[in-house]
Amino acid sequence: GWIRDIRISTRPDAICIERLQELYAAGVRTIELGVQTLNGSMLIDAKRGHTVKDVELACAHIRKQGITLGIQLLPGLPGETWQTLLETAVRAGRLQADICRIYPVLVIEDTELADRVRQGRYTPLTIEEAVAYSAFLKTYLEKQGTEVIRVGLQSTEDFDAGRGIVGGPYAPAF
């Protein structure tokens, strides 16, 4: 009696109707999808392993099952521009998600993205750019009926001390 319902996060391409029925029967009432972007080329470049179509289908299946739908977006992936961000916002609005988390891209040590930064092949967003991108996404999605429940990563002791981050718009109070 202590647990009322369960919230999970997963990949869009992990969703199928049969699994959703099992999850619902087990008490799952919210599913957040790691969408990242709704630009197909950027998904390929980020090696996400899912497509925009996978996202759209997963969202439709989750809504049909009666489970609260959440999406997670990462503004600032390689190739992001105001145009791609606008396209992602419009497509995200059409998903009719109940909730959204916005996590501007941080470059973490020992990743391929960190190598790209060091090679000069990727420049992460500044705090100012991340605030502008995030504010736009938040404003747009809320007008579409999606509640933005978080912007920026949770503060951690290591991140606050500057450990583990190669670049990007980290701020404890983002």
Short mmCIF file of C-alpha atoms in Angstrom, two decimals:
data_model
loop_
_atom_site.label_atom_id
_atom_site.label_comp_id
_atom_site.label_asym_id
_atom_site.label_seq_id
_atom_site.Cartn_x
_atom_site.Cartn_y
_atom_site.Cartn_z
CA GLY A 1 0.00 0.00 0.00
CA TRP A 2 2.99 2.35 0.09
CA ILE A 3 3.48 2.49 -3.66
CA ARG A 4 0.72 4.15 -5.63
CA ASP A 5 2.21 3.90 -9.10
CA ILE A 6 5.50 3.51 -10.94
CA ARG A 7 7.29 5.92 -13.29
CA ILE A 8 9.92 4.65 -15.73
CA SER A 9 12.19 6.11 -18.41
CA THR A 10 13.12 4.19 -21.54
CA ARG A 11 14.02 4.41 -25.19
CA PRO A 12 11.29 5.04 -27.77
CA ASP A 13 12.25 1.91 -29.70
CA ALA A 14 11.73 -0.26 -26.59
CA ILE A 15 7.98 0.36 -26.61
CA CYS A 16 5.54 -2.21 -27.98
CA ILE A 17 1.85 -2.75 -27.27
CA GLU A 18 2.32 -6.07 -25.47
CA ARG A 19 4.99 -4.65 -23.16
CA LEU A 20 2.83 -1.61 -22.40
CA GLN A 21 -0.03 -3.86 -21.32
CA GLU A 22 2.33 -5.77 -19.00
CA LEU A 23 3.75 -2.54 -17.57
CA TYR A 24 0.30 -1.09 -16.97
CA ALA A 25 -0.80 -4.28 -15.21
CA ALA A 26 2.32 -4.01 -13.01
CA GLY A 27 1.43 -0.47 -11.92
CA VAL A 28 3.39 1.69 -14.36
CA ARG A 29 1.44 4.92 -14.82
CA THR A 30 4.09 7.24 -16.31
CA ILE A 31 6.61 6.52 -19.05
CA GLU A 32 9.22 9.08 -20.05
CA LEU A 33 10.92 8.60 -23.39
CA GLY A 34 14.48 9.69 -24.12
CA VAL A 35 13.50 11.47 -27.33
CA GLN A 36 16.52 13.87 -27.35
CA THR A 37 15.58 15.54 -30.67
CA LEU A 38 13.04 15.10 -33.42
CA ASN A 39 15.56 15.73 -36.18
CA GLY A 40 16.36 12.47 -37.95
CA SER A 41 19.88 13.44 -39.01
CA MET A 42 20.80 14.54 -35.50
CA LEU A 43 19.46 11.26 -34.07
CA ILE A 44 21.69 9.34 -36.46
CA ASP A 45 24.72 11.51 -35.65
CA ALA A 46 24.10 11.02 -31.91
CA LYS A 47 23.86 7.24 -32.48
CA ARG A 48 20.59 7.10 -30.56
CA GLY A 49 19.43 3.96 -32.36
CA HIS A 50 15.86 5.18 -32.81
CA THR A 51 14.08 7.21 -35.44
CA VAL A 52 11.54 10.01 -35.35
CA LYS A 53 8.93 7.44 -36.47
CA ASP A 54 9.87 5.24 -33.46
CA VAL A 55 9.19 8.24 -31.20
CA GLU A 56 5.83 9.00 -32.82
CA LEU A 57 4.66 5.38 -32.61
CA ALA A 58 5.82 4.94 -29.01
CA CYS A 59 4.02 8.11 -27.94
CA ALA A 60 0.80 7.05 -29.66
CA HIS A 61 0.93 3.60 -28.04
CA ILE A 62 1.61 5.04 -24.57
CA ARG A 63 -1.26 7.51 -24.83
CA LYS A 64 -3.60 4.78 -26.13
CA GLN A 65 -2.72 2.57 -23.14
CA GLY A 66 -3.74 5.40 -20.80
CA ILE A 67 -0.26 5.90 -19.38
CA THR A 68 1.02 9.43 -18.67
CA LEU A 69 3.47 10.32 -21.45
CA GLY A 70 6.70 12.15 -20.76
CA ILE A 71 9.44 13.14 -23.17
CA GLN A 72 13.00 14.25 -22.57
CA LEU A 73 14.62 16.70 -24.98
CA LEU A 74 18.31 17.62 -25.27
CA PRO A 75 18.79 20.98 -26.97
CA GLY A 76 22.32 21.57 -28.19
CA LEU A 77 23.15 18.24 -29.80
CA PRO A 78 25.68 18.47 -32.63
CA GLY A 79 24.05 20.12 -35.62
CA GLU A 80 21.46 22.02 -33.57
CA THR A 81 20.39 25.39 -34.95
CA TRP A 82 17.43 27.61 -34.23
CA GLN A 83 15.77 26.02 -37.27
CA THR A 84 16.25 22.43 -36.05
CA LEU A 85 15.15 23.46 -32.56
CA LEU A 86 11.98 25.01 -33.99
CA GLU A 87 11.28 21.84 -35.98
CA THR A 88 11.79 19.71 -32.85
CA ALA A 89 9.50 21.97 -30.83
CA VAL A 90 6.70 21.76 -33.41
CA ARG A 91 7.01 17.98 -33.70
CA ALA A 92 7.22 17.61 -29.92
CA GLY A 93 4.05 19.64 -29.54
CA ARG A 94 2.26 17.27 -31.91
CA LEU A 95 3.24 14.31 -29.69
CA GLN A 96 0.80 15.59 -27.05
CA ALA A 97 3.08 14.61 -24.18
CA ASP A 98 1.75 15.26 -20.70
CA ILE A 99 5.16 16.22 -19.32
CA CYS A 100 8.63 17.13 -20.58
CA ARG A 101 12.12 17.45 -19.17
CA ILE A 102 14.60 19.67 -20.98
CA TYR A 103 18.26 18.81 -20.50
CA PRO A 104 20.67 21.02 -22.49
CA VAL A 105 23.54 18.84 -23.68
CA LEU A 106 26.47 18.53 -21.31
CA VAL A 107 29.71 16.99 -22.51
CA ILE A 108 30.77 14.31 -20.06
CA GLU A 109 34.32 12.98 -19.72
CA ASP A 110 35.22 9.73 -21.50
CA THR A 111 32.58 10.05 -24.21
CA GLU A 112 32.72 10.35 -27.97
CA LEU A 113 31.29 13.85 -27.64
CA ALA A 114 34.19 14.82 -25.35
CA ASP A 115 36.58 13.63 -28.06
CA ARG A 116 34.73 15.75 -30.61
CA VAL A 117 35.06 18.83 -28.37
CA ARG A 118 38.81 18.26 -28.00
CA GLN A 119 39.16 17.79 -31.77
CA GLY A 120 37.26 21.03 -32.42
CA ARG A 121 34.42 19.17 -34.17
CA TYR A 122 31.73 20.20 -31.66
CA THR A 123 31.18 23.33 -29.63
CA PRO A 124 28.70 22.94 -26.76
CA LEU A 125 26.13 25.58 -25.98
CA THR A 126 27.02 28.45 -23.70
CA ILE A 127 24.85 29.06 -20.65
CA GLU A 128 23.22 31.97 -22.49
CA GLU A 129 22.43 29.85 -25.57
CA ALA A 130 21.12 27.00 -23.42
CA VAL A 131 18.86 29.36 -21.49
CA ALA A 132 17.50 30.80 -24.73
CA TYR A 133 16.92 27.36 -26.32
CA SER A 134 15.37 25.96 -23.14
CA ALA A 135 13.15 28.99 -22.56
CA PHE A 136 11.87 28.74 -26.12
CA LEU A 137 11.13 25.01 -25.79
CA LYS A 138 9.45 25.49 -22.41
CA THR A 139 7.27 28.35 -23.61
CA TYR A 140 6.29 26.61 -26.84
CA LEU A 141 5.52 23.23 -25.27
CA GLU A 142 3.50 24.71 -22.42
CA LYS A 143 1.36 26.55 -25.00
CA GLN A 144 0.75 23.14 -26.59
CA GLY A 145 -0.44 21.72 -23.26
CA THR A 146 2.74 19.90 -22.19
CA GLU A 147 3.89 20.62 -18.63
CA VAL A 148 7.66 21.15 -18.41
CA ILE A 149 8.64 19.59 -15.10
CA ARG A 150 12.41 20.12 -15.20
CA VAL A 151 14.99 22.19 -17.05
CA GLY A 152 18.67 21.30 -16.55
CA LEU A 153 20.30 18.34 -14.88
CA GLN A 154 20.02 17.66 -11.17
CA SER A 155 22.94 19.11 -9.27
CA THR A 156 25.59 16.61 -8.16
CA GLU A 157 28.62 16.98 -5.93
CA ASP A 158 31.00 16.05 -8.78
CA PHE A 159 29.37 18.36 -11.32
CA ASP A 160 29.24 21.21 -8.79
CA ALA A 161 32.98 20.75 -8.23
CA GLY A 162 33.61 20.73 -11.98
CA ARG A 163 34.50 17.03 -12.11
CA GLY A 164 33.41 14.96 -15.08
CA ILE A 165 32.18 17.76 -17.31
CA VAL A 166 34.24 18.65 -20.38
CA GLY A 167 31.91 21.40 -21.57
CA GLY A 168 28.42 22.68 -21.87
CA PRO A 169 25.92 24.74 -19.92
CA TYR A 170 26.03 23.23 -16.44
CA ALA A 171 24.86 25.37 -13.53
CA PRO A 172 23.58 23.99 -10.21
CA ALA A 173 20.54 26.27 -10.40
CA PHE A 174 19.91 25.96 -14.14
#
